[in-house]
Coordinates of N, CA and C in Angstrom, one line a residue:
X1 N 16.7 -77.7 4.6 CA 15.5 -77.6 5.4 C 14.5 -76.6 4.8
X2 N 13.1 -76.9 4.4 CA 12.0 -76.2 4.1 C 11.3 -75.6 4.9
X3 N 10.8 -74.0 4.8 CA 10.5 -73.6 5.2 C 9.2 -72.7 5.1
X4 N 8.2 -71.9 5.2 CA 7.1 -71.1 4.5 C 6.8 -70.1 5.5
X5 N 5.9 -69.2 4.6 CA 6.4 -68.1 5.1 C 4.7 -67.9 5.3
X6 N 4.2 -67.4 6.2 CA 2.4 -67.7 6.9 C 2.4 -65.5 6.8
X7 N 1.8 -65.3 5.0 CA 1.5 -63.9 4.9 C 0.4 -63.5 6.0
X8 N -0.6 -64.2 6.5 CA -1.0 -63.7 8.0 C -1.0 -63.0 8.6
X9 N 0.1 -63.6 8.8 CA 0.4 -62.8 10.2 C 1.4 -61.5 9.7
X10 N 1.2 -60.7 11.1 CA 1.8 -59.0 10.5 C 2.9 -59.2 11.4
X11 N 3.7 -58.4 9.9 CA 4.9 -58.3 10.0 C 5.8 -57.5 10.7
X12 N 5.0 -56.7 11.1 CA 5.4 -55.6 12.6 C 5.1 -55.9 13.9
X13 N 6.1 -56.0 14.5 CA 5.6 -56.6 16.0 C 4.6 -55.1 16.8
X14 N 4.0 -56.3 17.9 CA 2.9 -55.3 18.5 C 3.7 -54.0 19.3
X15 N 4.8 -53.9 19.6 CA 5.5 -53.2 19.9 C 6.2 -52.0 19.1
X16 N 6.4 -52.8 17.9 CA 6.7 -51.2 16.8 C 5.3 -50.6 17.0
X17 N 4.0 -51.6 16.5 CA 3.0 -51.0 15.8 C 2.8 -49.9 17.0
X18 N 2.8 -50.1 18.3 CA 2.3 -49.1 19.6 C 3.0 -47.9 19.4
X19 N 4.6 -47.8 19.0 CA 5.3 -47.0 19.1 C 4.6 -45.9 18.2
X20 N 4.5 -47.1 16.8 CA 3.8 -45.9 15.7 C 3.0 -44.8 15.8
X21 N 2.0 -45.5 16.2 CA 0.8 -45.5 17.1 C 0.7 -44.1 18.1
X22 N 1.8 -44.5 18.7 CA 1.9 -43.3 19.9 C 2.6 -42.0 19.1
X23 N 3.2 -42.5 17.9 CA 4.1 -40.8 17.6 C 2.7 -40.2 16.6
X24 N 2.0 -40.5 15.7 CA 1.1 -40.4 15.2 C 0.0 -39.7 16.3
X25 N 0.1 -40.2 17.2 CA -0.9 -39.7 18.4 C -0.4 -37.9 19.0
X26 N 1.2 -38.3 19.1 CA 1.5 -37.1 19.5 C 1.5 -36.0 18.7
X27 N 2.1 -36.3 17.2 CA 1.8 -35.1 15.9 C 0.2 -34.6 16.3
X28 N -0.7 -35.4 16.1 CA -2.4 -34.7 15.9 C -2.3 -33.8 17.2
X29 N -1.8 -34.2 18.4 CA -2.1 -33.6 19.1 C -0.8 -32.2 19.5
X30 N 0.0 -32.0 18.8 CA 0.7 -31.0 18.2 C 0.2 -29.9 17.5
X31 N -0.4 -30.5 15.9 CA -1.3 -29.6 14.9 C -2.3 -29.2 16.1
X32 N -3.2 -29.8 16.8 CA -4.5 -29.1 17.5 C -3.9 -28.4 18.7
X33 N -2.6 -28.4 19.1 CA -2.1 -27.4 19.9 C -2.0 -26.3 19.1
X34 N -0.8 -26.3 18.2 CA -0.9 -25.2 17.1 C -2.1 -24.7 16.9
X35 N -3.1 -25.2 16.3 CA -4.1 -24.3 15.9 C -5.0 -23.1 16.9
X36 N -4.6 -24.2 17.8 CA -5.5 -23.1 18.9 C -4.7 -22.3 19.4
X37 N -3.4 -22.3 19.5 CA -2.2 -21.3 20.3 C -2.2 -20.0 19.1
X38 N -1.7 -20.3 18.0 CA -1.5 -19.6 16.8 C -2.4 -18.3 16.7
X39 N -3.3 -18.1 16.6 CA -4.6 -17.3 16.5 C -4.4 -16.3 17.6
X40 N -3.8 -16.6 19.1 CA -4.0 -15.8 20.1 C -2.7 -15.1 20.3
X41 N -1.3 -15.6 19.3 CA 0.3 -14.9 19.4 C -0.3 -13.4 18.8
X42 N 0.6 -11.9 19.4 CA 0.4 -11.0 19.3 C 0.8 -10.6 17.4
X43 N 2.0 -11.0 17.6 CA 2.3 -11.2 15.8 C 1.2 -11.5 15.5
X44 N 0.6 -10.1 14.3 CA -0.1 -10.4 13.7 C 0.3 -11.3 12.9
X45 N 1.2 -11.3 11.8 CA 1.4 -11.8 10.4 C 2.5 -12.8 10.9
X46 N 2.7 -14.0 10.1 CA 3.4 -15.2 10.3 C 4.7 -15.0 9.4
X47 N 5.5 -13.3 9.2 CA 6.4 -13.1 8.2 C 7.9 -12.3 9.0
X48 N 8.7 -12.4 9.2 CA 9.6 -11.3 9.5 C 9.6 -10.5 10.1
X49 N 9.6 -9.6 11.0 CA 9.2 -8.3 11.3 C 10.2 -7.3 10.3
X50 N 9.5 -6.0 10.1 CA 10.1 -4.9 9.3 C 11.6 -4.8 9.8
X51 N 12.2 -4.6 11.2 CA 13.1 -4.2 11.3 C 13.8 -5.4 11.3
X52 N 13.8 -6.2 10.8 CA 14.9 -7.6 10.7 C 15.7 -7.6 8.9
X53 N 14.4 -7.0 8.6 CA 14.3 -7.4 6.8 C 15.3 -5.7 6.1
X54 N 16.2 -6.2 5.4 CA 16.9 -5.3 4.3 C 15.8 -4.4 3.4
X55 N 15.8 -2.7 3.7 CA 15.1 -2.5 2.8 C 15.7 -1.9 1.7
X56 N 15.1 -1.3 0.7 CA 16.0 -0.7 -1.2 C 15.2 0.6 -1.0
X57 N 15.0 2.0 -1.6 CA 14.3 2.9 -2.1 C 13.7 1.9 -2.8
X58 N 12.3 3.1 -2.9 CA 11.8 2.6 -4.3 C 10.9 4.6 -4.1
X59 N 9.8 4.1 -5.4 CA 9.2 5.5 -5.6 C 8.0 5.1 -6.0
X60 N 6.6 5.6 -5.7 CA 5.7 4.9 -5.8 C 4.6 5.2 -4.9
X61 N 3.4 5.2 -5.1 CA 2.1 5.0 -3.9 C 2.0 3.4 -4.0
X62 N 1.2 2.9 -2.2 CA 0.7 1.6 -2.2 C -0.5 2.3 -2.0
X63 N -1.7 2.1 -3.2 CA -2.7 2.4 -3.2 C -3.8 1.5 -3.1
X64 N -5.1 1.9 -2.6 CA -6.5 0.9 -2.3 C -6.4 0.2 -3.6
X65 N -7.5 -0.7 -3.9 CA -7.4 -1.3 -5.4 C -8.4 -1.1 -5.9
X66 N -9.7 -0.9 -4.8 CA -11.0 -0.4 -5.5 C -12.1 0.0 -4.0
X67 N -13.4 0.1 -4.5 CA -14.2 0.3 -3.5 C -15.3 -0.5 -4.2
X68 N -16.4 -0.5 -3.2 CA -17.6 -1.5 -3.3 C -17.6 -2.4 -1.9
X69 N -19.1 -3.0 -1.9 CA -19.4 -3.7 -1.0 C -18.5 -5.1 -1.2
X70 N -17.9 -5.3 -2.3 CA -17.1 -6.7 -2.7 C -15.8 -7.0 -1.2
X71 N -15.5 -5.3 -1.2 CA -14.6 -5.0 0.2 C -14.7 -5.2 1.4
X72 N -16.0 -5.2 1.9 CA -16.5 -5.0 3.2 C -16.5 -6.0 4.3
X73 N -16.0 -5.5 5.4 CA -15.8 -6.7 6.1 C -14.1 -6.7 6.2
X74 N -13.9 -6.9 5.0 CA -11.8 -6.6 5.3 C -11.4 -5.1 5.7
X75 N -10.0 -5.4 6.4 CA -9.4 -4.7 7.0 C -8.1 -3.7 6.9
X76 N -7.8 -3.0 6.5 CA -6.7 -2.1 6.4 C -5.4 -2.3 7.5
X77 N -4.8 -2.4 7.4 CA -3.3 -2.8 8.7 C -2.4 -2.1 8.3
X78 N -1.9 -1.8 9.2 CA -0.7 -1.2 9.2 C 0.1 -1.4 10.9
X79 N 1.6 -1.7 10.5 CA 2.6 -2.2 11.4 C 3.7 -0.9 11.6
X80 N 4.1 -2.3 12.8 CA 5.2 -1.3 13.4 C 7.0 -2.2 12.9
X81 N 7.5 -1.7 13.5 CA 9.1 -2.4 13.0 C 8.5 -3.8 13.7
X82 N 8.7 -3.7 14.9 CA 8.0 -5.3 15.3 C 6.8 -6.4 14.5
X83 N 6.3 -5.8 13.1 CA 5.7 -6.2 13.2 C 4.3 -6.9 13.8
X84 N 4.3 -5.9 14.6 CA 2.6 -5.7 15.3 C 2.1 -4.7 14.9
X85 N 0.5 -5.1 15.0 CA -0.2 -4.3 14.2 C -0.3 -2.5 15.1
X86 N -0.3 -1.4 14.1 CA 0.4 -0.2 14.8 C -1.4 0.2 14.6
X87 N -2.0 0.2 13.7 CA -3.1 0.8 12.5 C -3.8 -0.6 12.1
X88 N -5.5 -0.1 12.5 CA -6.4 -0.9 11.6 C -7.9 -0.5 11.8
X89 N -8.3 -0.6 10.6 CA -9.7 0.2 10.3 C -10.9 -1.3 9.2
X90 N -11.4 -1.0 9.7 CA -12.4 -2.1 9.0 C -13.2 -1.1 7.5
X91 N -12.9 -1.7 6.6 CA -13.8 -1.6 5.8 C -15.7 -1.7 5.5
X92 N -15.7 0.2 5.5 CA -17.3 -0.7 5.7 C -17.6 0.0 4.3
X93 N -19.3 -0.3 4.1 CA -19.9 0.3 2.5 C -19.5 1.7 2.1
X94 N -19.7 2.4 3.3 CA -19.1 3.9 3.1 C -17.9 4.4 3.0
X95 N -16.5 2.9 3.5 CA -15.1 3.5 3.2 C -14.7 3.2 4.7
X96 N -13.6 3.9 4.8 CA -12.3 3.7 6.0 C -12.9 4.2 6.8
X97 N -12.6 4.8 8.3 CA -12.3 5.3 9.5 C -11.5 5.7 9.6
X98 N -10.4 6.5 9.5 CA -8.9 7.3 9.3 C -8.7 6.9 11.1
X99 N -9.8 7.0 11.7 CA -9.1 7.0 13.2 C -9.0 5.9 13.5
X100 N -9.3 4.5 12.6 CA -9.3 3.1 13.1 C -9.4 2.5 14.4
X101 N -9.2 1.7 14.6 CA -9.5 0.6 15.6 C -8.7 0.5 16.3
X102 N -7.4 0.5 16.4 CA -5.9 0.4 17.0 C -5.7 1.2 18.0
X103 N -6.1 1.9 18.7 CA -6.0 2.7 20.2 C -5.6 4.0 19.3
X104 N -5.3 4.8 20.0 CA -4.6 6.4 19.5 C -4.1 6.7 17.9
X105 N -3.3 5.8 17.3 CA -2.9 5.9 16.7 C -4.1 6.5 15.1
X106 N -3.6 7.5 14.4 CA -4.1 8.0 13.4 C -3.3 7.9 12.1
X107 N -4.2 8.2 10.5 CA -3.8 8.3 9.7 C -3.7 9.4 8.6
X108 N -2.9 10.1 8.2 CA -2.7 11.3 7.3 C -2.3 10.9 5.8
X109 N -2.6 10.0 5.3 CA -1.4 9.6 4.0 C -1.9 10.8 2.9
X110 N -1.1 10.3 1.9 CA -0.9 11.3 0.6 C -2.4 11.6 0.0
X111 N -3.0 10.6 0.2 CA -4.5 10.5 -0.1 C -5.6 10.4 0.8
X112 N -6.7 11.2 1.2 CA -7.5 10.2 2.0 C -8.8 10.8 1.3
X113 N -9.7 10.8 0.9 CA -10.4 10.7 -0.1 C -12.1 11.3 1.0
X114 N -12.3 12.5 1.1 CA -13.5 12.8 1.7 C -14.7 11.9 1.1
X115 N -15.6 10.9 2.4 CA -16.8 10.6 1.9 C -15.9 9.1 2.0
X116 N -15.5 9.0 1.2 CA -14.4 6.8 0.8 C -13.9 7.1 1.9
X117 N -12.9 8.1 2.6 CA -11.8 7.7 3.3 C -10.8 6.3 2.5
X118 N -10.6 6.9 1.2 CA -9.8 5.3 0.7 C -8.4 5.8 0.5
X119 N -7.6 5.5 1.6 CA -6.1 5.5 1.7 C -5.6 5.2 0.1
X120 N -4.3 6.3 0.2 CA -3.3 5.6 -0.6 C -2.0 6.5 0.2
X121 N -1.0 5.7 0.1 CA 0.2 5.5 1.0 C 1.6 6.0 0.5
X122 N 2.4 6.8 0.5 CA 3.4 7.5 0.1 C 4.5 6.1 -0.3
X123 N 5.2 5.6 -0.8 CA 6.3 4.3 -0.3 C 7.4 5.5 -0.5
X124 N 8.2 4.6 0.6 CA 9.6 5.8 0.6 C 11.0 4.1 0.2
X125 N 10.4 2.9 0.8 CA 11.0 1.8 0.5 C 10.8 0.3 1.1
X126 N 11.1 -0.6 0.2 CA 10.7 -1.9 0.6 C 11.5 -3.0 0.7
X127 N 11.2 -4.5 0.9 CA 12.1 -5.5 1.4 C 11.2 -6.5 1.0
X128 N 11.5 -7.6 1.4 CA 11.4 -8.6 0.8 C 9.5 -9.2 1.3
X129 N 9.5 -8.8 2.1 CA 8.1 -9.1 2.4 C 7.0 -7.5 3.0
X130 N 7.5 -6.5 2.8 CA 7.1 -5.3 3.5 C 7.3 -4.0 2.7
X131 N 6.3 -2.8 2.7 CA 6.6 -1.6 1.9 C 6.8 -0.4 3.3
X132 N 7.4 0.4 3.1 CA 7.5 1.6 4.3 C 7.0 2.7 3.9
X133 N 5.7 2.8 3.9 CA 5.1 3.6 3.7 C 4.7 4.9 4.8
X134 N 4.4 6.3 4.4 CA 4.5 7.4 5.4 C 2.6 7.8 5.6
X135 N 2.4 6.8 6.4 CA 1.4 7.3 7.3 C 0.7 8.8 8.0
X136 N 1.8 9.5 7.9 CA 1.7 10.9 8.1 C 1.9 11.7 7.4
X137 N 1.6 11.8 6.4 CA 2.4 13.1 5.5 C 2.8 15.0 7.0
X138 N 4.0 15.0 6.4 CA 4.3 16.4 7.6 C 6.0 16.1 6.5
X139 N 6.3 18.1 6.2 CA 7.2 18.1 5.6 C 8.2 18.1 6.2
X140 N 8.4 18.5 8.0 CA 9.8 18.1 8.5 C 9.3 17.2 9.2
X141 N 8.6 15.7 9.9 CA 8.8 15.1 10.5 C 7.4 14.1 10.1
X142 N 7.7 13.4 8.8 CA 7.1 12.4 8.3 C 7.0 11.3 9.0
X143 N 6.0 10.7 9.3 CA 5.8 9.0 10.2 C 5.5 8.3 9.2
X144 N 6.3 7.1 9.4 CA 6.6 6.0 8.4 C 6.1 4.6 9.1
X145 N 5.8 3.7 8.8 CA 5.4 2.6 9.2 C 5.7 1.6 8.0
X146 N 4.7 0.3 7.8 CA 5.0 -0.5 7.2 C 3.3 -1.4 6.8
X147 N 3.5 -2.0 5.8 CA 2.2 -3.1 4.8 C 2.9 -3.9 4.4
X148 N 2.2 -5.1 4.2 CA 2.5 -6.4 4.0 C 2.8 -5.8 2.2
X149 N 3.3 -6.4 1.4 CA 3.3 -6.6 0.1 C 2.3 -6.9 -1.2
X150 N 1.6 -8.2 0.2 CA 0.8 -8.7 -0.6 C -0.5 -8.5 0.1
X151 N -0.6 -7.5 0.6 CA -2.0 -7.0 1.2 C -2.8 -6.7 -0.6
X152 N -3.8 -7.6 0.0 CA -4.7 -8.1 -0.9 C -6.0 -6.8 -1.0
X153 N -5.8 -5.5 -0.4 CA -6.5 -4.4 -0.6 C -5.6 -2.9 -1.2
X154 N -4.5 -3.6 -1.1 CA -3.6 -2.6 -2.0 C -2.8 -2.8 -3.0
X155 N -2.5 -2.3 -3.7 CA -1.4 -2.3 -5.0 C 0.3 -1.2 -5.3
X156 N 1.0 -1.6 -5.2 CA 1.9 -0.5 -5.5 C 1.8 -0.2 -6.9
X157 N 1.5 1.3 -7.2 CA 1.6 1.8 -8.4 C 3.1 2.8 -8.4
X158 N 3.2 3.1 -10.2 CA 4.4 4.2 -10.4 C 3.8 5.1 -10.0
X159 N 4.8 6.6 -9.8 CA 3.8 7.6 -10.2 C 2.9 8.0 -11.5
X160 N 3.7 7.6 -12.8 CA 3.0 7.2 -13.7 C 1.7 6.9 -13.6
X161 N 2.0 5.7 -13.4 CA 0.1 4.8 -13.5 C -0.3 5.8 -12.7
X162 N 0.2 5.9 -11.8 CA -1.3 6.7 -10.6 C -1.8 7.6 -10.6
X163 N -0.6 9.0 -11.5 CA -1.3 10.1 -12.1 C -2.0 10.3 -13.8
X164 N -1.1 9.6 -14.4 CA -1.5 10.2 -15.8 C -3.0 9.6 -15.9
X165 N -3.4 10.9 -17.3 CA -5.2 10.6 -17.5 C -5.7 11.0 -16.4
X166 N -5.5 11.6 -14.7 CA -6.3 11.9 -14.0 C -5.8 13.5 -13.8
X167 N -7.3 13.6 -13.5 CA -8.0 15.0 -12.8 C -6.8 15.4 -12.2
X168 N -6.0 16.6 -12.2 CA -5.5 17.1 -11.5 C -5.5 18.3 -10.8
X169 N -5.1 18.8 -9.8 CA -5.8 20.6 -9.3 C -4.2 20.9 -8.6
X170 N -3.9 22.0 -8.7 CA -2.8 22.9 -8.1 C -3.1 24.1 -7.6
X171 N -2.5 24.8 -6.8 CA -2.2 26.1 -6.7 C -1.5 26.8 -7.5
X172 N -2.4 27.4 -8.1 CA -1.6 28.5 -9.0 C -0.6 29.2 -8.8
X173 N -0.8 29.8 -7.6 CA -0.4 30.7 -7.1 C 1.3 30.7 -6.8
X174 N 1.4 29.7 -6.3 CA 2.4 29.3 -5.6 C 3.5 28.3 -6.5
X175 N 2.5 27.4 -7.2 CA 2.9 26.3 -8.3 C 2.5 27.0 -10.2
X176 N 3.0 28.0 -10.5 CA 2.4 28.5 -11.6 C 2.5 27.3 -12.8
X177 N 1.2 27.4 -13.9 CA 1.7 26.6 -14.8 C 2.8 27.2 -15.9
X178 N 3.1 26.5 -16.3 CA 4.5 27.1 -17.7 C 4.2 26.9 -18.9
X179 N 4.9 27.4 -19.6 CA 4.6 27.0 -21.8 C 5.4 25.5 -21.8
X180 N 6.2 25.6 -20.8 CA 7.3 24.6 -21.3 C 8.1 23.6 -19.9
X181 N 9.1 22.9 -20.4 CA 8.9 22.0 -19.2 C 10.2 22.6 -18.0
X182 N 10.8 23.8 -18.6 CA 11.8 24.6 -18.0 C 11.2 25.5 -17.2
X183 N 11.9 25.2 -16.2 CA 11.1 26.4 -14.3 C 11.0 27.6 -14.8
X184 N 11.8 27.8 -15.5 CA 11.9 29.6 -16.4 C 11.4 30.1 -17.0
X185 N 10.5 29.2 -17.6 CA 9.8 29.8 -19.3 C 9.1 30.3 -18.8
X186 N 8.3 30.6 -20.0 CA 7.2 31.9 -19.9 C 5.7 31.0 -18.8
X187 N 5.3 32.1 -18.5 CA 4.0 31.5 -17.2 C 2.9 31.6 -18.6
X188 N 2.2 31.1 -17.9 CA 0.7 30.8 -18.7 C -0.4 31.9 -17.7
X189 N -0.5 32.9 -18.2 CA -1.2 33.8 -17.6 C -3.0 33.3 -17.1
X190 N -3.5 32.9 -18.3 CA -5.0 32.0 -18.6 C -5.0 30.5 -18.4
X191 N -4.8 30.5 -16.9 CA -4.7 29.3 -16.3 C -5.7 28.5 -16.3
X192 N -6.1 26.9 -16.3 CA -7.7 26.8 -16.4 C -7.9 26.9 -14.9
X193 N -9.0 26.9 -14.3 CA -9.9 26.8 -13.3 C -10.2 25.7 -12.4
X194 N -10.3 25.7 -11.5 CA -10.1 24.6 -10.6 C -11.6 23.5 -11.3
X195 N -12.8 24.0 -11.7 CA -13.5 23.1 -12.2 C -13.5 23.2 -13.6
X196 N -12.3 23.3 -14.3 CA -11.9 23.0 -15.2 C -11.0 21.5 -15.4
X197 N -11.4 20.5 -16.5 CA -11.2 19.3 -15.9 C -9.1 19.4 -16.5
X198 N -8.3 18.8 -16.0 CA -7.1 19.2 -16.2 C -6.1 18.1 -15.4
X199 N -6.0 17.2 -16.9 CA -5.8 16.3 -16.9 C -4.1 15.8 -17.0
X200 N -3.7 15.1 -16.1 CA -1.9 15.0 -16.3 C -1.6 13.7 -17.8
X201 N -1.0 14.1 -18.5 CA -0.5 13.6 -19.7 C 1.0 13.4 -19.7
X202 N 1.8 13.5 -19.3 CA 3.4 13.2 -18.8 C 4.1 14.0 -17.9
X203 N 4.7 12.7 -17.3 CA 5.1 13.0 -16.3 C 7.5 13.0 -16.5
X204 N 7.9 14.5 -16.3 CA 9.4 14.4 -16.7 C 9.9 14.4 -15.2
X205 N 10.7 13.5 -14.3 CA 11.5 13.7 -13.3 C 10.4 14.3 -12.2
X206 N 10.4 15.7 -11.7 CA 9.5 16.7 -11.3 C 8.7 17.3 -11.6
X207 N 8.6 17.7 -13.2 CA 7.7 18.1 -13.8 C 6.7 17.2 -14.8
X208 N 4.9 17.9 -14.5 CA 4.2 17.1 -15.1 C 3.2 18.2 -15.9
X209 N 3.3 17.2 -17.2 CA 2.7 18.2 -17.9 C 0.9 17.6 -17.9
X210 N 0.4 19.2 -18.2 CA -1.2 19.1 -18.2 C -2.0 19.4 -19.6
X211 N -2.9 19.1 -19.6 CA -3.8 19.3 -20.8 C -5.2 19.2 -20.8
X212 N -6.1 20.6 -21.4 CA -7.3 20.6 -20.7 C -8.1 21.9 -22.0
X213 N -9.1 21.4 -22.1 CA -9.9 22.3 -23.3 C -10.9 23.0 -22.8
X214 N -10.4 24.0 -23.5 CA -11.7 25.4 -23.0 C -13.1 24.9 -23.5
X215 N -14.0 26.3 -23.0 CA -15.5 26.2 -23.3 C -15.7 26.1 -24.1
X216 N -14.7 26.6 -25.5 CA -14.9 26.9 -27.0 C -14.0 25.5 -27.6
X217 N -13.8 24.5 -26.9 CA -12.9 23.6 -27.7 C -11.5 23.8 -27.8
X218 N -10.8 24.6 -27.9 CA -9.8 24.8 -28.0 C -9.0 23.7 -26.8
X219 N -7.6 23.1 -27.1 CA -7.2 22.3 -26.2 C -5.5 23.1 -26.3
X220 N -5.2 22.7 -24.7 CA -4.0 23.2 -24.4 C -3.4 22.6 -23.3
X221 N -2.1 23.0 -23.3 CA -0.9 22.4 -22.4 C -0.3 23.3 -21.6
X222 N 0.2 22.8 -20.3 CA 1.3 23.4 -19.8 C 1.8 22.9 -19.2
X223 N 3.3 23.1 -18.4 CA 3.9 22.3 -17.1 C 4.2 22.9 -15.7
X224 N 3.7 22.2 -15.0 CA 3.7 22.7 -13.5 C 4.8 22.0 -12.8
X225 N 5.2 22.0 -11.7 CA 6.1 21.0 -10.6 C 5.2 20.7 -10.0
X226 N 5.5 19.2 -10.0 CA 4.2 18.1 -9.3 C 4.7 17.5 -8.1
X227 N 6.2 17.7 -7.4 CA 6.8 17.7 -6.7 C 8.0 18.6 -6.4
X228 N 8.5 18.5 -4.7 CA 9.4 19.4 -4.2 C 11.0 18.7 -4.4
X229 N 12.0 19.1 -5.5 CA 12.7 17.8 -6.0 C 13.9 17.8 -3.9
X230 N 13.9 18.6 -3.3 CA 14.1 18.3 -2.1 C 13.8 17.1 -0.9
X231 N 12.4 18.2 -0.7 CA 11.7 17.0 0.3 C 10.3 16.0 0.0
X232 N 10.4 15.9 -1.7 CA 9.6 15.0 -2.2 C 8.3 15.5 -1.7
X233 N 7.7 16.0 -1.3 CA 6.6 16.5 -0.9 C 5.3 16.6 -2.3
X234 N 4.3 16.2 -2.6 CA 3.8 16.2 -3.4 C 3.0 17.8 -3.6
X235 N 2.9 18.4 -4.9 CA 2.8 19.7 -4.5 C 1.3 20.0 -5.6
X236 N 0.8 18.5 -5.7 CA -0.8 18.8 -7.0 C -1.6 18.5 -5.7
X237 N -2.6 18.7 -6.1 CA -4.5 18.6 -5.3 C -4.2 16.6 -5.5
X238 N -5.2 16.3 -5.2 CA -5.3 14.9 -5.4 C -5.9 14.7 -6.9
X239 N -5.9 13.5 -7.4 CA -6.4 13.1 -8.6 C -7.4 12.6 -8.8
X240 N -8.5 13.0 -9.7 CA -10.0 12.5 -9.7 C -10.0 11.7 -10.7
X241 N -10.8 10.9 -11.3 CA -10.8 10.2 -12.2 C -11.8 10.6 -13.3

């Protein structure tokens, strides 16, 4: 018996096609629930909270990446273990707000740069999406919090990168410089001067050595402790460039 086949006509009955129809209907109106719910959840960020995530040591600043108007307009953040925002300060032409936007909460980090206000952030350790950085510098009772990784206004540097080649300033007094890179050696009596430019050129464990040329040319070295090998406490001025 012969038979044909009439391409025509559709091959889904009106009843699949409705079904289709209707689940297709309910996805769009899913996504435009999402979009509009999403925006107003307290979670800032769409990642893990700090206190869920495994962290490691590490050693290191999470420092700004630059300044200029290229910045302005974006935002500095800083979290809590819940991952809610603890810290946030908008970016304007003149630099940060240390007192931010975020109700009470303040910031003290390793850096804060008179005039920029441009943070850079102690890391004490990190995880898979987050750095824990100490928002407070205080030698017995340090406040730690947390940055995304890939916060797109910061960079984790070594100590390395961040000191060598830069401006450095100490207290003499307290931090003497040395001939040599042993706590014992002889002191450097003819220390340079605070606007004497004095520059870090290596860095051993705790000790960093300096290098800086008199008024007459002459160029010279010594080594200071650039930290407290205890309570890590950074023990130079900040670094100028």
């Amino acid at each position: 018996m012969a038979f044909t086949i009439n391409f025509n006509r559709p091959v889904v009955s009106r009843t699949l096609r409705s079904s289709i129809e209707r689940c297709w209907t309910d996805r769009f109106a899913f996504i435009l629930l999402c979009l509009c719910v999403l925006p107003a959840c307290k979670i800032d960020v769409q990642k893990s909270p700090p206190k869920s995530e495994e962290f490691s040591n590490c050693s290191g600043v999470f420092a700004f990446r630059n300044t200029g108007a290229e910045n302005e307009g974006d935002a500095v953040k800083i979290y809590d273990g819940e991952g809610k925002v603890w810290y946030a300060a908008e970016f304007l032409e003149e630099g940060f707000d240390s007192r931010g936007d975020a109700g009470p909460n303040r910031i003290k980090p390793l850096v804060l740069f008179a005039g920029d206000y441009v943070p850079v952030f102690r890391c004490v350790s990190y995880s898979r999406n987050w750095y824990a950085v100490i928002v407070e510098e205080d030698e017995k009772n340090p406040v730690i919090k947390y940055m995304l990784r890939n916060d797109s206004l910061f960079s984790w540097q070594s100590w390395n990168t961040y000191f060598l080649g830069k401006w450095i300033r100490f207290e003499k007094n307290e931090n003497p410089l040395r001939a040599h890179i042993d706590s014992d050696s002889a002191e450097i009596i003819e220390a340079p001067d605070h606007d004497t430019p004095t520059r870090a050129t290596r860095i051993n464990e705790d000790r960093m050595k300096l290098q800086w040329t008199t008024p007459s040319g002459e160029t010279h070295s010594g080594w200071i402790k650039w930290r407290d090998e205890e309570t890590n406490q950074v023990k130079v001025w900040f670094p100028y460039s």
